[in-house]
CSV table of C-alpha atoms in Angstrom, one decimal:
chain,number,residue,atom,x,y,z
V,269,MET,CA,226.7,-136.4,53.7
V,270,LYS,CA,228.8,-133.6,55.3
V,271,THR,CA,232.2,-133.7,55.5
V,272,LEU,CA,233.9,-133.8,59.3
V,273,ALA,CA,234.5,-129.6,58.4
V,274,GLN,CA,231.0,-129.2,57.7
V,275,LEU,CA,230.4,-130.7,60.7
V,276,LYS,CA,228.7,-128.8,63.7
V,277,ILE,CA,229.9,-129.4,67.1
V,278,GLY,CA,228.4,-128.8,70.6
V,279,PHE,CA,229.5,-129.3,74.3
V,280,ILE,CA,227.1,-129.8,76.4
V,281,GLY,CA,229.2,-128.3,79.7
V,282,SER,CA,231.6,-125.8,78.4
V,283,GLY,CA,234.7,-125.8,81.3
V,284,LYS,CA,238.3,-126.7,81.1
V,285,MET,CA,238.1,-130.6,79.4
V,286,ALA,CA,235.9,-129.6,76.7
V,287,THR,CA,237.2,-125.6,76.3
V,288,ALA,CA,240.8,-128.0,75.8
V,289,LEU,CA,238.6,-130.5,72.6
V,290,ALA,CA,237.6,-127.0,71.4
V,291,LEU,CA,240.8,-124.8,70.8
V,292,GLY,CA,242.4,-128.7,69.7
V,293,LEU,CA,239.7,-128.9,67.3
V,294,VAL,CA,240.5,-124.8,65.7
V,295,LYS,CA,244.3,-125.2,66.3
V,296,SER,CA,244.5,-128.1,64.4
V,297,GLY,CA,241.9,-126.7,61.7
V,298,ILE,CA,239.7,-129.5,61.6
V,299,ILE,CA,236.5,-127.6,62.6
V,300,LYS,CA,235.6,-123.5,61.9
V,301,THR,CA,235.3,-121.5,65.1
V,302,ASP,CA,231.8,-120.9,63.6
V,303,ASN,CA,230.9,-124.5,63.9
V,304,ILE,CA,231.8,-124.5,67.8
V,305,VAL,CA,228.6,-124.0,70.5
V,306,ALA,CA,228.9,-124.6,73.7
V,307,SER,CA,226.1,-124.8,77.1
V,308,ASP,CA,226.1,-124.6,80.4
V,309,VAL,CA,224.1,-123.8,83.2
V,310,ILE,CA,226.5,-121.9,84.5
V,311,ALA,CA,227.5,-118.1,82.8
V,312,GLN,CA,230.7,-117.8,83.8
V,313,ALA,CA,231.8,-121.2,82.2
V,314,ARG,CA,229.8,-120.0,79.2
V,315,ASP,CA,231.8,-116.5,79.1
V,316,SER,CA,235.1,-117.9,79.6
V,317,PHE,CA,234.6,-121.1,77.0
V,318,ALA,CA,233.7,-117.7,74.5
V,319,GLN,CA,236.4,-115.6,75.4
V,320,LYS,CA,238.7,-118.5,75.0
V,321,THR,CA,237.4,-120.3,71.8
V,322,GLY,CA,235.2,-117.9,70.3
V,323,ALA,CA,232.8,-119.6,69.7
V,324,HIS,CA,229.0,-119.5,70.3
V,325,VAL,CA,227.6,-119.8,73.7
V,326,LEU,CA,223.9,-121.1,74.5
V,327,ASP,CA,222.1,-121.3,78.3
V,328,ASN,CA,220.0,-123.9,76.6
V,329,ASN,CA,220.8,-127.2,76.3
V,330,ILE,CA,218.1,-128.6,74.1
V,331,ALA,CA,218.7,-125.6,71.3
V,332,LEU,CA,221.9,-126.8,71.6
V,333,VAL,CA,221.3,-130.4,70.5
V,334,ASN,CA,218.9,-129.1,67.8
V,335,LYS,CA,221.7,-126.9,66.1
V,336,THR,CA,224.5,-129.5,65.9
V,337,ASP,CA,225.5,-132.7,64.7
V,338,VAL,CA,227.7,-134.4,67.4
V,339,ILE,CA,227.2,-133.7,70.9
V,340,ILE,CA,229.6,-134.2,73.6
V,341,LEU,CA,228.2,-134.4,77.1
V,342,ALA,CA,231.4,-133.1,79.4
V,343,VAL,CA,229.5,-132.4,82.5
V,344,LYS,CA,229.7,-133.5,85.5
V,345,PRO,CA,228.7,-137.4,86.1
V,346,ASN,CA,226.0,-136.6,88.9
V,347,SER,CA,224.5,-134.5,86.0
V,348,VAL,CA,224.6,-136.2,83.0
V,349,SER,CA,221.1,-138.4,84.0
V,350,SER,CA,219.0,-135.2,84.3
V,351,VAL,CA,220.9,-133.5,81.3
V,352,LEU,CA,220.4,-136.6,79.2
V,353,ARG,CA,216.3,-136.6,80.5
V,354,GLU,CA,216.3,-132.8,79.2
V,355,ILE,CA,217.2,-133.5,76.0
V,356,HIS,CA,216.2,-136.9,74.9
V,357,GLN,CA,213.9,-136.3,72.3
V,358,ALA,CA,216.3,-133.8,70.4
V,359,LEU,CA,218.9,-136.7,70.1
V,360,GLU,CA,216.9,-138.7,67.7
V,361,GLY,CA,219.6,-139.5,65.2
V,362,LYS,CA,222.4,-137.4,66.4
V,363,LEU,CA,225.9,-138.9,67.6
V,364,LEU,CA,226.7,-138.6,71.5
V,365,ILE,CA,230.1,-138.8,72.7
V,366,SER,CA,230.0,-138.7,76.4
V,367,ILE,CA,233.2,-138.0,78.3
V,368,ALA,CA,231.8,-138.0,81.8
V,369,ALA,CA,234.1,-140.1,83.9
V,370,GLY,CA,232.2,-143.6,85.7
V,371,ILE,CA,229.1,-143.7,82.8
V,372,ASN,CA,229.1,-146.9,80.9
V,373,LEU,CA,227.8,-147.6,77.5
V,374,LYS,CA,224.4,-149.2,78.6
V,375,THR,CA,223.8,-146.6,80.7
V,376,LEU,CA,224.1,-143.7,78.2
V,377,ILE,CA,222.7,-146.0,76.1
V,378,GLU,CA,219.2,-146.5,78.3
V,379,SER,CA,219.3,-142.7,78.1
V,380,THR,CA,218.7,-141.9,75.1
V,381,PRO,CA,216.5,-142.7,72.4
V,382,HIS,CA,217.0,-145.5,69.9
V,383,SER,CA,218.6,-144.2,67.1
V,384,ALA,CA,221.1,-142.3,68.9
V,385,ARG,CA,224.4,-143.1,68.2
V,386,ILE,CA,226.8,-143.5,71.7
V,387,ILE,CA,230.1,-142.9,72.0
V,388,ARG,CA,231.8,-143.2,75.5
V,389,ALA,CA,234.9,-141.8,76.2
V,390,MET,CA,238.2,-141.5,79.3
V,391,PRO,CA,240.9,-138.7,78.7
V,392,ASN,CA,243.0,-137.5,80.6
V,393,THR,CA,243.6,-134.1,81.8
V,394,ALA,CA,247.0,-134.0,79.5
V,395,VAL,CA,243.9,-132.6,76.7
V,396,LEU,CA,244.4,-129.4,78.8
V,397,VAL,CA,247.9,-129.0,76.6
V,398,SER,CA,247.1,-131.0,73.7
V,399,ALA,CA,249.6,-134.4,74.6
V,400,GLY,CA,246.4,-136.1,76.3
V,401,ALA,CA,245.7,-140.2,75.8
V,402,THR,CA,241.9,-140.5,75.3
V,403,ALA,CA,240.4,-144.2,75.2
V,404,PHE,CA,236.8,-144.5,73.6
V,405,THR,CA,234.0,-147.7,73.3
V,406,CYS,CA,231.0,-147.0,70.5
V,407,GLY,CA,228.2,-148.7,71.3
V,408,PRO,CA,225.7,-151.2,68.8
V,409,ASN,CA,224.4,-147.8,66.0
V,410,VAL,CA,227.8,-146.0,65.8
V,411,SER,CA,228.8,-146.2,62.2
V,412,GLU,CA,233.0,-146.4,61.4
V,413,GLU,CA,232.3,-143.1,59.8
V,414,ASP,CA,231.4,-141.7,63.4
V,415,LYS,CA,233.9,-143.7,64.9
V,416,SER,CA,236.2,-141.5,62.5
V,417,ILE,CA,234.7,-138.2,63.4
V,418,ALA,CA,235.7,-139.5,67.7
V,419,SER,CA,239.4,-140.4,66.7
V,420,ALA,CA,239.5,-137.0,64.9
V,421,ILE,CA,238.0,-135.4,67.8
V,422,PHE,CA,240.6,-136.3,70.3
V,423,SER,CA,243.6,-136.8,68.2
V,424,SER,CA,243.3,-132.6,68.0
V,425,VAL,CA,244.5,-133.1,71.4
V,426,GLY,CA,246.3,-135.9,71.3
V,427,LEU,CA,246.5,-139.9,71.2
V,428,ALA,CA,243.3,-141.1,70.4
V,429,VAL,CA,242.5,-145.0,70.6
V,430,SER,CA,239.4,-147.2,70.1
V,431,VAL,CA,239.1,-150.4,72.8
V,432,GLN,CA,236.4,-152.1,74.0
V,433,GLU,CA,234.9,-151.1,76.9
V,434,ASN,CA,235.8,-154.0,79.6
V,435,LEU,CA,239.5,-151.9,78.8
V,436,LEU,CA,238.6,-148.8,80.5
V,437,ASN,CA,238.7,-149.8,83.7
V,438,ALA,CA,242.6,-150.4,83.0
V,439,VAL,CA,242.8,-147.1,80.6
V,440,THR,CA,241.2,-145.2,84.1
V,441,GLY,CA,244.6,-146.5,86.2
V,442,LEU,CA,247.0,-146.3,83.9
V,443,SER,CA,246.3,-142.9,81.5
V,444,GLY,CA,243.7,-141.7,83.3
V,445,SER,CA,245.4,-141.4,86.5
V,446,GLY,CA,248.8,-141.3,85.2
V,447,PRO,CA,249.6,-137.8,85.0
V,448,SER,CA,249.3,-138.0,89.1
V,449,TYR,CA,252.3,-140.7,89.5
V,450,ALA,CA,254.2,-138.5,86.5
V,451,PHE,CA,253.6,-135.6,88.6
V,452,LEU,CA,255.2,-137.5,91.8
V,453,ILE,CA,258.2,-138.5,89.7
V,454,ILE,CA,258.7,-135.1,88.8
V,455,GLU,CA,258.5,-134.0,92.3
V,456,ALA,CA,260.8,-136.6,93.4
V,457,MET,CA,263.4,-136.3,91.0
V,458,SER,CA,262.8,-132.3,91.8
V,459,ASP,CA,263.5,-133.0,95.2
V,460,GLY,CA,266.8,-135.0,94.7
V,461,GLY,CA,268.1,-132.0,92.2
V,462,VAL,CA,267.5,-129.7,95.2
V,463,ALA,CA,269.4,-132.3,98.2
V,464,CYS,CA,272.4,-131.7,95.5
V,465,GLY,CA,272.2,-127.9,94.9
V,466,LEU,CA,270.0,-127.3,92.6
V,467,PRO,CA,267.7,-124.2,92.3
V,468,ARG,CA,264.1,-125.3,93.0
V,469,ASN,CA,262.9,-123.7,89.1
V,470,LEU,CA,265.7,-125.8,87.4
V,471,ALA,CA,265.7,-128.8,89.3
V,472,THR,CA,261.9,-129.2,88.7
V,473,GLN,CA,262.3,-128.2,85.2
V,474,LEU,CA,265.1,-130.6,84.1
V,475,ALA,CA,263.0,-133.5,85.9
V,476,ALA,CA,260.0,-132.3,84.0
V,477,GLN,CA,261.8,-132.2,80.1
V,478,THR,CA,263.7,-135.2,81.1
V,479,LEU,CA,260.4,-137.1,81.6
V,480,LEU,CA,259.6,-135.8,77.9
V,481,GLY,CA,262.4,-136.3,75.9
V,482,SER,CA,261.8,-140.1,77.8
V,483,ALA,CA,258.4,-140.0,76.4
V,484,ARG,CA,259.0,-138.7,73.3
V,485,MET,CA,261.6,-141.8,72.6
V,486,VAL,CA,259.1,-144.4,73.8
V,487,LEU,CA,256.3,-143.1,70.9
């Protein structure tokens, strides 16, 4: 049985979320760059992923699945169905972690082989700065080891928690949409500072730092 450090991690889709997760894994020392690979239909996205992470890239999803132990599905929701049809046979016995918003476990399980182990995750945009909040839920074939792998991946870019799937809608509303509300609060505080004579840059810096410090006091 492979240790976590020996696992090969594959990203189908190499956009901002995939890049952030890959960088988090490498910076945390969990996975070496040589054990990360990504595929994408867009050459520019592949090139950007390779440049920022130093990892390998492919233009073939099936080849990626065959080369890796854990597959992170990081494509847009409207591409999930076609991608899963394409890689269906190659997913036999693999661990698939989907971060595609709104695609439930039932849909993922019905679109993959019976032996596949499926995890659905909901990271928020703050993973881009390694301060994210991710909730994930597991399908019936998922082992405790698989659950630990998912937790380690998402913990490398912030907080990771395991929840029942019926709670993911609430998670989406809270931590998924939460950054947008935090931005509004920072903007409102900054506006107040400007109204009292502070320069905009300083007002925004003070507002943002105040929310950051407050969050750390809670955590």
